Short mmCIF file of C-alpha atoms in Angstrom, two decimals:
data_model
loop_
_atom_site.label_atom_id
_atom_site.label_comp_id
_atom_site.label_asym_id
_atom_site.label_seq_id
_atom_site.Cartn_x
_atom_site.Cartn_y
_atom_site.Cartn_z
CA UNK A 1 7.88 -9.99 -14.11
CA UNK A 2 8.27 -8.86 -10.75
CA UNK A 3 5.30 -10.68 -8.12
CA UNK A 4 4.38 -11.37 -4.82
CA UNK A 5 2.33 -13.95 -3.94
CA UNK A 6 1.14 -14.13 -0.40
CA UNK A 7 -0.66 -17.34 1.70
CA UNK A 8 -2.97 -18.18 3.09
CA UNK A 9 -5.34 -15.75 2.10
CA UNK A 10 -6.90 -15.91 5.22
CA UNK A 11 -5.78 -17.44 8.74
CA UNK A 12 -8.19 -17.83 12.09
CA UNK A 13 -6.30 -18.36 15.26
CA UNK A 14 -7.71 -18.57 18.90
CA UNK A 15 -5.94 -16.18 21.11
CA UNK A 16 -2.67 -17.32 22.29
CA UNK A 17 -2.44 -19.53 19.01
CA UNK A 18 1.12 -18.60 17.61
CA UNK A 19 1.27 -19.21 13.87
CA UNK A 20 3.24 -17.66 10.31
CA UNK A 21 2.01 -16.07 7.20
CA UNK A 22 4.02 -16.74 4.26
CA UNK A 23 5.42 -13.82 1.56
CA UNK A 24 6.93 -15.75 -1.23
CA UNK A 25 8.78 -13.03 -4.30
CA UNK A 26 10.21 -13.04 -7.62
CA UNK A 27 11.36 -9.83 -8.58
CA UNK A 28 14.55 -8.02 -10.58
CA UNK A 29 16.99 -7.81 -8.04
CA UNK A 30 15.27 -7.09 -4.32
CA UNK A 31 16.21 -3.01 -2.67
CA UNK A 32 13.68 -4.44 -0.17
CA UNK A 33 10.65 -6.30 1.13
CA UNK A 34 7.73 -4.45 2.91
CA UNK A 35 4.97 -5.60 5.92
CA UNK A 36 1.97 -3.38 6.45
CA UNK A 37 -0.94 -3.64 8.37
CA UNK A 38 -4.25 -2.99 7.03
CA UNK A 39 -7.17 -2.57 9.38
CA UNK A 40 -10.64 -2.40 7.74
CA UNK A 41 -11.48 0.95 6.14
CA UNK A 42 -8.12 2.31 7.41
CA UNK A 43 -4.67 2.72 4.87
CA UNK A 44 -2.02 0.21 5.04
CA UNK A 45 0.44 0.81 8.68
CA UNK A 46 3.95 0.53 7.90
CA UNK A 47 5.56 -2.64 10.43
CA UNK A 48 9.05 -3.53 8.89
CA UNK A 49 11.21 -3.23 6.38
CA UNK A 50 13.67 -6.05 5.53
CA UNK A 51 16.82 -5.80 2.91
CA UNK A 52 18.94 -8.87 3.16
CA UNK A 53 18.53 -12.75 3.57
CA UNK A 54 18.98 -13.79 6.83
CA UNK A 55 17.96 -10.58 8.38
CA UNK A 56 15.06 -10.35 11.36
CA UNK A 57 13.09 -7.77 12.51
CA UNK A 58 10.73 -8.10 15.71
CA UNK A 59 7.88 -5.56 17.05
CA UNK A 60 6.04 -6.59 19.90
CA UNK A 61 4.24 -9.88 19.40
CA UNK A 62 5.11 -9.82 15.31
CA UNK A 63 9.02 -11.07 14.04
CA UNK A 64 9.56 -10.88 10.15
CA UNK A 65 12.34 -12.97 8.56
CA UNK A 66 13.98 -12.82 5.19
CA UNK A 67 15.11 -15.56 2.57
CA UNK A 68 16.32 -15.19 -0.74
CA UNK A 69 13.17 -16.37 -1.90
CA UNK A 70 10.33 -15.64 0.73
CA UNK A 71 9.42 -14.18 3.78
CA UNK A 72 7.41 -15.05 6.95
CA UNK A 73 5.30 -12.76 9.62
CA UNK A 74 5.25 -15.24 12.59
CA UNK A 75 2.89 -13.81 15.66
CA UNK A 76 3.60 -15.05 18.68
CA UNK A 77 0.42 -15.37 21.73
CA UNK A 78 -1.86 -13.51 19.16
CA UNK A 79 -4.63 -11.16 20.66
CA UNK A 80 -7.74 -9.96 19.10
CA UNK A 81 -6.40 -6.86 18.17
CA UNK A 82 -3.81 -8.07 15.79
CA UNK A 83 -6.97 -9.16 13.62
CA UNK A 84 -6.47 -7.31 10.69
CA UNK A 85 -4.84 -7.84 6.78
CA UNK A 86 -0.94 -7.68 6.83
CA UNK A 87 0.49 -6.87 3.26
CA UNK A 88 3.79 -7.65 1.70
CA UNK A 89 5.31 -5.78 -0.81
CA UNK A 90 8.69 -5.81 -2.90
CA UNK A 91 10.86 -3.24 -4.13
CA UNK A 92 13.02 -3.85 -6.70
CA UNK A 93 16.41 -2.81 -8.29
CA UNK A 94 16.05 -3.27 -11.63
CA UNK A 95 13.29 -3.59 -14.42
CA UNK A 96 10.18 -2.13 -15.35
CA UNK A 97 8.64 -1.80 -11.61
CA UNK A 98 12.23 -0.54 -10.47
CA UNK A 99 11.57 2.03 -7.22
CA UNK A 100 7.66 1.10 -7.05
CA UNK A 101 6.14 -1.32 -4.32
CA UNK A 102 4.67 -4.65 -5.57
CA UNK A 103 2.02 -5.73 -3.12
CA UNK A 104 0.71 -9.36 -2.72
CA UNK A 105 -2.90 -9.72 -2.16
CA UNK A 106 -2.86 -10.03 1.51
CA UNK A 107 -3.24 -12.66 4.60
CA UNK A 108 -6.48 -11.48 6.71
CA UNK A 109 -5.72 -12.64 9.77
CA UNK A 110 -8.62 -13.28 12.77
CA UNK A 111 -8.15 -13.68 15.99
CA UNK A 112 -11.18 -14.92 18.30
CA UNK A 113 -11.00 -14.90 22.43
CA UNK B 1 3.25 14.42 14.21
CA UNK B 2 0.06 14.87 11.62
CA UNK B 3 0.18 11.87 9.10
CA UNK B 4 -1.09 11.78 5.45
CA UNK B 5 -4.62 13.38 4.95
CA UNK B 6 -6.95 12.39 2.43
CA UNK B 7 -10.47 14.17 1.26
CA UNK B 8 -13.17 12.92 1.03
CA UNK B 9 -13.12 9.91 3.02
CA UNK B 10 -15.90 8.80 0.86
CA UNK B 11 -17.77 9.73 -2.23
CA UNK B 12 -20.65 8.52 -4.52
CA UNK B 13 -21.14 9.40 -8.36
CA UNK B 14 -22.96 8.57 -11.06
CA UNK B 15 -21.07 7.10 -14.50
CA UNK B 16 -19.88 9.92 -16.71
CA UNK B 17 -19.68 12.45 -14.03
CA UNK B 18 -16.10 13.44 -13.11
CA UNK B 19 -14.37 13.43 -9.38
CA UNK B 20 -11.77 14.85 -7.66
CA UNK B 21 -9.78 13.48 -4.71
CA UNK B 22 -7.26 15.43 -2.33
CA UNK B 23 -3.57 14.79 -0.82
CA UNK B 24 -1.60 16.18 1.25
CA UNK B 25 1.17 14.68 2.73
CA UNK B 26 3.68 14.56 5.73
CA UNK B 27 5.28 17.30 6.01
CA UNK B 28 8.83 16.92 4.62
CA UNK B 29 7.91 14.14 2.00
CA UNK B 30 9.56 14.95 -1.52
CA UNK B 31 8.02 11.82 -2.80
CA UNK B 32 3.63 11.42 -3.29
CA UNK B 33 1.94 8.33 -4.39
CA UNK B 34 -1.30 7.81 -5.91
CA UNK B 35 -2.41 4.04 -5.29
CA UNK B 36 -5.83 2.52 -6.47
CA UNK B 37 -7.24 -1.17 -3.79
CA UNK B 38 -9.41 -3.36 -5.33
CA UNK B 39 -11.71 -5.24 -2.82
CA UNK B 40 -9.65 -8.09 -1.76
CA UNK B 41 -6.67 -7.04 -3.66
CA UNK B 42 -2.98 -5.11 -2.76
CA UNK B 43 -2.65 -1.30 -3.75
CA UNK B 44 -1.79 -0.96 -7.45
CA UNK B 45 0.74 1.83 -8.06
CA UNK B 46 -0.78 4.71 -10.63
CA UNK B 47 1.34 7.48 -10.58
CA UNK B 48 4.70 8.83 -8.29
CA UNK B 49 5.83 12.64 -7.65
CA UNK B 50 9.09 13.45 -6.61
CA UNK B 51 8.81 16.96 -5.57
CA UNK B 52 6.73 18.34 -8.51
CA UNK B 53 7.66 15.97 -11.07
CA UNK B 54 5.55 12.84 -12.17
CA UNK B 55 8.51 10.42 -12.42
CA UNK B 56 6.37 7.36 -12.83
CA UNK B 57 2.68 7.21 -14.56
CA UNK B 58 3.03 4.75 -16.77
CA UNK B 59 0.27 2.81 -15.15
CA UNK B 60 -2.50 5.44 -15.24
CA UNK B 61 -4.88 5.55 -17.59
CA UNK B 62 -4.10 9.07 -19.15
CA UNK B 63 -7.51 9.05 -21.32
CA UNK B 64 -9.61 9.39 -18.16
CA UNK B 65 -7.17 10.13 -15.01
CA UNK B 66 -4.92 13.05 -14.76
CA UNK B 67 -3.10 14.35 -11.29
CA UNK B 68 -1.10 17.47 -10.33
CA UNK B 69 1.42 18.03 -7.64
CA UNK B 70 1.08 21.95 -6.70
CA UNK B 71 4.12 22.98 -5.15
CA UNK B 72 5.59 19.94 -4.24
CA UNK B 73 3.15 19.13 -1.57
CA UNK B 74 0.01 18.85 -2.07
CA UNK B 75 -1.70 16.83 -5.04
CA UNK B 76 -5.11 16.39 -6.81
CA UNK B 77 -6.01 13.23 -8.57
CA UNK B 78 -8.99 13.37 -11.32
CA UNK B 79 -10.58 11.30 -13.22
CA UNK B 80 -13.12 12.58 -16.09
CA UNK B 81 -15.57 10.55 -16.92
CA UNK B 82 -15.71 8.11 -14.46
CA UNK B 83 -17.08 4.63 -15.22
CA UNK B 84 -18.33 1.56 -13.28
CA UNK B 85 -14.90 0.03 -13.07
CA UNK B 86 -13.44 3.17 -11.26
CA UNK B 87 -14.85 1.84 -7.97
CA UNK B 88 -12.11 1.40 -5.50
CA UNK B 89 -10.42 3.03 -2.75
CA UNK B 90 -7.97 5.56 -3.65
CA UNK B 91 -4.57 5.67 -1.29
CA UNK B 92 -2.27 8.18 -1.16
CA UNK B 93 1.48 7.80 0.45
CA UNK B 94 4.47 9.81 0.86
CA UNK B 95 7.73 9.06 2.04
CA UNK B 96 11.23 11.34 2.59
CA UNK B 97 12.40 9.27 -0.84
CA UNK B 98 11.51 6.47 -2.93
CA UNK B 99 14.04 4.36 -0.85
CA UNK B 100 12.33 4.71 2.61
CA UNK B 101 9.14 3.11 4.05
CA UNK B 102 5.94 4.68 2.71
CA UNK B 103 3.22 6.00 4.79
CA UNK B 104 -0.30 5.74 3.60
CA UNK B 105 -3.34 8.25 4.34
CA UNK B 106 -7.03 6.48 5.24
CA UNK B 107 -8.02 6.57 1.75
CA UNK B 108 -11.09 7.90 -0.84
CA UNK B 109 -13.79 4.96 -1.27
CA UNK B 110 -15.55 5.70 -4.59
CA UNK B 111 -18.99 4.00 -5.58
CA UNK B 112 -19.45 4.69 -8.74
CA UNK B 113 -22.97 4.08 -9.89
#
């Protein structure tokens, strides 16, 4: 069964505090793997899409990285505004979910001034 | 460029009673998605239109939810009755094809009472 599990659950860094939030898959052959934003009462913001181990993808103060097994968000110098829930998701090749987005639960991330 | 727009933003109904909730995507999308967020949870996948087709509902529950996809663009998802466990936010996406990044409107919060 195709799954992504996401951790923490929920991270609080001071401003300027760089840190990583962890993706970690299992899923039917991977077409690719998904970061979104989520701010509160908003829809999930698309950030990056990744496709192949060893691949990197950077936007502003965020850089997503790819294994064959997980993936990490690291944020460098966070500011206040990057508080918000970043969601992974996984599409896959093959099986029952093939096409569809599998989302983890999400990583709420706060950052205080 | 106008994104994905979602009506109501919010709405409030009592168990039994049924409810409607409006899509429409960005312009150019062949490809609609009807998502349903638990509180604290990733969006679950319930049903995917390519162009007019539903190509994927195998995870909505057909005895209470049905959806339409006039034209090709625009779409209407109902459910009839709705019950206590209904309450979520529903997200709708589109995207050019199921193989590129999806892009999600602000979302329908239902209370249902």
């Amino acid at each position: 069964e195709d799954q992504v599990t996401q951790s923490p659950e929920a991270l609080r860094l001071q401003e300027g505090e760089s840190s990583s939030l962890n993706c970690s898959y299992t899923v039917s052959g991977l077409r690719g793997l998904f970061w979104y934003r989520q701010d509160p009462g908003k829809g999930p913001e698309f950030l990056f899409t990744l496709y192949s181990a060893g691949e990197e993808k950077e936007k502003e103060r965020l850089k997503a990285t790819l294994t064959k097994k997980e993936s990490f968000l690291h944020i460098t110098a966070p500011k206040p505004e990057d508080s918000a829930t970043y969601l992974c998701a996984v599409q896959a090749v093959y099986g029952g979910s093939q096409g569809n987005l599998i989302f983890g639960k999400g990583t709420k991330l706060s950052v205080k001034p | 460029e106008a994104g994905v727009v979602q009506s109501p933003r919010y709405k409030i109904i009592e168990k039994k009673q049924p409810v409607a909730f409006w899509c429409n995507p960005i312009s150019g999308h062949n490809t609609l998605y009807w998502y349903r967020q638990n509180l604290g949870q990733g969006p679950e996948l319930l049903i995917r239109y390519e162009n007019e087709e539903a190509v994927d509902d195998s995870q909505l529950p057909k005895d209470r939810f049905s959806a339409e996809r006039l034209k090709g663009v625009d779409s209407t998802l109902k459910i009839q009755p709705a019950e206590l466990g209904d309450s979520a936010v529903y997200l709708c996406a589109s995207s050019l094809n199921n193989y590129n990044e999806q892009f999600f409107g602000p979302g329908t919060r239902l209370t249902v009472l």
